[in-house]
Amino acid sequence: DSGVTQTPKHLITATGQRVTLRCSPRSGDLSVYWYQQSLDQGLQFLIQYYNGEERAKGNILERFSAQQFPDLHSELNLSSLELGDSALYFCASSPQQGHYGYTFGSGTRLTVV
Amino acid sequence: GIQVEQSPPDLILQEGANSTLRCNFSDSVNNLQWFHQNPWGQLINLFYIPSGTKQNGRLSATTVATERYSLLYISSSQTTDSGVYFCAVAGNQFYFGTGTSLTVIP
């Protein structure tokens, strides 16, 4: 167990729907990062939060949004889902703002049908 | 963004063999990490190594930041080493390479 908890582990949903992925960071870590891993795009950085504030944005679609709550857990919301959104979504956490000391969760496998 | 290239893309080894995986990157970086993604999809942090050499059991890594490359050495490979090895470098975000897929056969 890495200490980073992601739920659910698997999700199957239909096109056009909306889902929420949840991440609890490792104890003491203030930064949360979201990544998407698909077969054709590899691992893509989506967004980072640090202590509740958005810190960096990567290749995140406008249909996707995220937030980090006061207890430091984070949620990634995916809406108007398309078949191409099927992927493994990872959350990682680290103690500080910089991209080091990453610990990844076990991921949420999203299948859009 | 920073380009990260890993080689070889695929590697098949007999159990007990040694291997070297390479990661080249296109710009100066603050941080470099090696990860192993096991066959179940889990990403495991192997090394945080922006420069220098580190060893952890049968694995070791060396980063030469001035020449923009890093090497991951796997000695006496085991079937449990199978999976994909990613190099990731940090600029303003974390950039992952496309990985080296390693299969260790008994």
Short mmCIF file of C-alpha atoms in Angstrom, two decimals:
data_model
loop_
_atom_site.label_atom_id
_atom_site.label_comp_id
_atom_site.label_asym_id
_atom_site.label_seq_id
_atom_site.Cartn_x
_atom_site.Cartn_y
_atom_site.Cartn_z
CA ASP A 1 0.00 0.00 0.00
CA SER A 2 1.56 3.27 -1.18
CA GLY A 3 -0.49 5.43 1.19
CA VAL A 4 -2.28 7.17 -1.68
CA THR A 5 -5.86 5.91 -1.94
CA GLN A 6 -7.90 6.12 -5.10
CA THR A 7 -11.53 5.16 -5.46
CA PRO A 8 -13.16 3.55 -7.26
CA LYS A 9 -10.70 1.06 -8.75
CA HIS A 10 -12.87 0.39 -11.78
CA LEU A 11 -15.65 2.38 -13.38
CA ILE A 12 -17.76 1.58 -16.41
CA THR A 13 -20.08 4.26 -17.70
CA ALA A 14 -21.85 5.36 -20.86
CA THR A 15 -20.94 8.17 -23.23
CA GLY A 16 -22.30 11.53 -22.19
CA GLN A 17 -22.25 10.70 -18.50
CA ARG A 18 -20.33 12.37 -15.66
CA VAL A 19 -18.12 10.64 -13.11
CA THR A 20 -16.08 11.66 -10.08
CA LEU A 21 -12.77 10.06 -9.16
CA ARG A 22 -11.47 10.44 -5.65
CA CYS A 23 -7.95 10.58 -4.25
CA SER A 24 -6.69 10.71 -0.68
CA PRO A 25 -3.02 11.70 -0.53
CA ARG A 26 -0.39 10.11 1.66
CA SER A 27 -0.44 11.43 5.21
CA GLY A 28 1.48 14.71 5.40
CA ASP A 29 1.57 15.31 1.65
CA LEU A 30 0.15 18.65 0.54
CA SER A 31 0.38 18.27 -3.24
CA VAL A 32 -1.93 16.15 -5.34
CA TYR A 33 -1.38 15.48 -9.04
CA TRP A 34 -3.70 13.86 -11.55
CA TYR A 35 -2.49 11.89 -14.57
CA GLN A 36 -4.19 10.12 -17.42
CA GLN A 37 -2.65 7.03 -18.97
CA SER A 38 -4.06 5.89 -22.28
CA LEU A 39 -2.63 3.48 -24.84
CA ASP A 40 -2.03 6.11 -27.50
CA GLN A 41 -1.02 9.10 -25.32
CA GLY A 42 1.04 7.49 -22.58
CA LEU A 43 1.13 9.19 -19.17
CA GLN A 44 -0.15 12.74 -19.41
CA PHE A 45 -0.11 15.28 -16.61
CA LEU A 46 -3.55 16.81 -16.05
CA ILE A 47 -3.45 19.10 -13.03
CA GLN A 48 -1.78 19.77 -9.68
CA TYR A 49 -3.16 21.11 -6.42
CA TYR A 50 -1.14 22.26 -3.46
CA ASN A 51 -2.82 22.80 -0.11
CA GLY A 52 -6.17 23.49 -1.74
CA GLU A 53 -4.98 25.75 -4.53
CA GLU A 54 -4.46 24.92 -8.19
CA ARG A 55 -0.73 25.08 -8.94
CA ALA A 56 -0.20 23.77 -12.45
CA LYS A 57 -2.28 22.68 -15.40
CA GLY A 58 -1.30 20.24 -18.09
CA ASN A 59 -3.29 18.65 -20.87
CA ILE A 60 -6.62 18.78 -19.08
CA LEU A 61 -9.73 19.06 -21.23
CA GLU A 62 -12.36 21.70 -20.49
CA ARG A 63 -14.83 18.88 -19.79
CA PHE A 64 -12.62 17.84 -16.88
CA SER A 65 -12.26 19.69 -13.60
CA ALA A 66 -10.68 19.01 -10.24
CA GLN A 67 -10.50 20.39 -6.76
CA GLN A 68 -8.68 19.77 -3.50
CA PHE A 69 -10.65 20.00 -0.29
CA PRO A 70 -9.57 21.33 3.13
CA ASP A 71 -8.84 17.77 4.32
CA LEU A 72 -6.50 17.56 1.27
CA HIS A 73 -8.37 14.86 -0.57
CA SER A 74 -8.96 15.61 -4.22
CA GLU A 75 -11.63 14.85 -6.76
CA LEU A 76 -11.38 14.73 -10.53
CA ASN A 77 -14.66 15.31 -12.33
CA LEU A 78 -15.05 14.09 -15.88
CA SER A 79 -18.17 15.14 -17.77
CA SER A 80 -19.75 14.60 -21.19
CA LEU A 81 -17.68 11.45 -21.39
CA GLU A 82 -16.48 10.17 -24.75
CA LEU A 83 -15.12 6.79 -25.76
CA GLY A 84 -11.65 8.32 -25.97
CA ASP A 85 -11.73 9.19 -22.27
CA SER A 86 -11.34 5.52 -21.44
CA ALA A 87 -8.03 5.33 -19.61
CA LEU A 88 -6.28 4.70 -16.35
CA TYR A 89 -6.41 7.79 -14.13
CA PHE A 90 -3.69 8.09 -11.54
CA CYS A 91 -3.39 10.36 -8.59
CA ALA A 92 0.00 11.05 -7.00
CA SER A 93 0.97 13.01 -3.94
CA SER A 94 4.14 14.64 -2.70
CA PRO A 95 5.12 16.61 0.38
CA GLN A 96 5.75 19.93 -1.34
CA GLN A 97 4.96 21.91 -4.46
CA GLY A 98 7.76 20.68 -6.66
CA HIS A 99 7.53 17.57 -8.79
CA TYR A 100 9.57 15.24 -6.64
CA GLY A 101 9.01 12.60 -4.04
CA TYR A 102 6.00 11.33 -5.96
CA THR A 103 3.93 8.46 -4.63
CA PHE A 104 1.25 7.13 -6.95
CA GLY A 105 -2.07 5.60 -6.08
CA SER A 106 -3.16 2.37 -7.72
CA GLY A 107 -5.32 4.20 -10.26
CA THR A 108 -8.91 4.19 -11.42
CA ARG A 109 -9.61 2.32 -14.64
CA LEU A 110 -12.38 4.15 -16.50
CA THR A 111 -14.16 2.46 -19.36
CA VAL A 112 -16.63 4.50 -21.40
CA VAL A 113 -19.02 2.42 -23.49
CA GLY B 1 7.70 20.95 -23.08
CA ILE B 2 10.64 18.72 -22.28
CA GLN B 3 11.11 15.72 -24.56
CA VAL B 4 11.91 12.44 -22.84
CA GLU B 5 13.11 9.50 -24.88
CA GLN B 6 13.61 6.03 -23.51
CA SER B 7 15.41 3.12 -25.05
CA PRO B 8 15.02 0.37 -25.86
CA PRO B 9 11.22 0.38 -26.20
CA ASP B 10 11.05 -3.36 -25.59
CA LEU B 11 13.39 -5.81 -23.91
CA ILE B 12 13.16 -9.54 -23.34
CA LEU B 13 15.61 -11.09 -20.90
CA GLN B 14 16.36 -14.51 -19.57
CA GLU B 15 16.09 -14.66 -15.80
CA GLY B 16 19.45 -13.84 -14.24
CA ALA B 17 20.58 -11.53 -17.03
CA ASN B 18 21.58 -7.89 -16.57
CA SER B 19 20.20 -4.90 -18.47
CA THR B 20 20.62 -1.17 -18.92
CA LEU B 21 17.74 1.15 -19.69
CA ARG B 22 18.40 4.64 -20.97
CA CYS B 23 16.54 7.92 -20.65
CA ASN B 24 17.50 11.03 -22.64
CA PHE B 25 15.92 14.38 -21.99
CA SER B 26 15.96 17.59 -23.95
CA ASP B 27 16.41 20.29 -21.34
CA SER B 28 17.79 21.00 -17.88
CA VAL B 29 15.61 19.48 -15.21
CA ASN B 30 15.10 19.93 -11.48
CA ASN B 31 14.25 16.37 -10.84
CA LEU B 32 14.30 12.96 -12.45
CA GLN B 33 12.55 9.86 -11.23
CA TRP B 34 12.38 6.25 -12.38
CA PHE B 35 9.15 4.31 -11.97
CA HIS B 36 8.15 0.72 -12.50
CA GLN B 37 4.64 -0.08 -13.66
CA ASN B 38 3.92 -3.69 -12.81
CA PRO B 39 1.65 -5.93 -14.90
CA TRP B 40 -1.29 -4.95 -12.65
CA GLY B 41 -0.84 -1.30 -13.59
CA GLN B 42 0.60 -0.07 -10.30
CA LEU B 43 3.25 2.68 -10.58
CA ILE B 44 6.06 2.30 -8.09
CA ASN B 45 8.71 4.91 -7.43
CA LEU B 46 12.16 3.39 -7.85
CA PHE B 47 14.56 6.31 -7.63
CA TYR B 48 14.56 10.05 -7.20
CA ILE B 49 17.82 10.89 -8.92
CA PRO B 50 18.37 14.38 -10.35
CA SER B 51 22.11 13.67 -10.48
CA GLY B 52 24.67 11.13 -9.33
CA THR B 53 24.27 7.44 -8.63
CA LYS B 54 22.01 5.51 -6.30
CA GLN B 55 21.62 1.83 -5.59
CA ASN B 56 18.77 -0.16 -4.14
CA GLY B 57 19.36 -3.90 -4.08
CA ARG B 58 19.66 -5.23 -7.63
CA LEU B 59 18.70 -1.87 -9.10
CA SER B 60 20.88 1.15 -9.52
CA ALA B 61 20.55 4.42 -11.40
CA THR B 62 22.89 7.08 -12.65
CA THR B 63 21.98 10.53 -13.92
CA VAL B 64 24.44 12.76 -15.75
CA ALA B 65 22.50 16.00 -15.70
CA THR B 66 25.07 17.97 -17.72
CA GLU B 67 24.72 15.47 -20.58
CA ARG B 68 20.96 15.07 -20.12
CA TYR B 69 20.66 11.36 -19.67
CA SER B 70 19.96 8.78 -17.01
CA LEU B 71 20.56 5.04 -16.88
CA LEU B 72 18.75 2.37 -14.91
CA TYR B 73 20.65 -0.86 -14.30
CA ILE B 74 18.91 -4.07 -13.44
CA SER B 75 21.17 -6.92 -12.38
CA SER B 76 20.31 -10.60 -11.98
CA SER B 77 16.83 -9.97 -13.36
CA GLN B 78 13.85 -11.84 -11.96
CA THR B 79 10.40 -12.49 -13.42
CA THR B 80 8.97 -10.00 -10.93
CA ASP B 81 11.00 -7.27 -12.69
CA SER B 82 8.68 -7.55 -15.68
CA GLY B 83 6.61 -4.50 -16.50
CA VAL B 84 7.19 -1.05 -17.93
CA TYR B 85 9.91 1.24 -16.68
CA PHE B 86 9.29 4.96 -16.98
CA CYS B 87 11.63 7.84 -16.64
CA ALA B 88 10.03 11.16 -15.69
CA VAL B 89 11.61 14.58 -15.54
CA ALA B 90 10.33 17.74 -13.93
CA GLY B 91 10.34 21.13 -15.47
CA ASN B 92 7.18 23.11 -14.83
CA GLN B 93 5.38 19.77 -14.81
CA PHE B 94 6.36 16.14 -14.81
CA TYR B 95 7.09 14.72 -18.28
CA PHE B 96 7.08 10.97 -18.72
CA GLY B 97 8.91 9.03 -21.35
CA THR B 98 7.11 6.36 -23.36
CA GLY B 99 8.69 3.64 -21.27
CA THR B 100 10.69 0.46 -21.74
CA SER B 101 8.62 -2.69 -21.63
CA LEU B 102 10.64 -5.44 -19.94
CA THR B 103 9.74 -9.11 -20.02
CA VAL B 104 11.84 -11.50 -17.95
CA ILE B 105 11.36 -15.13 -18.89
CA PRO B 106 12.24 -18.03 -16.56
#
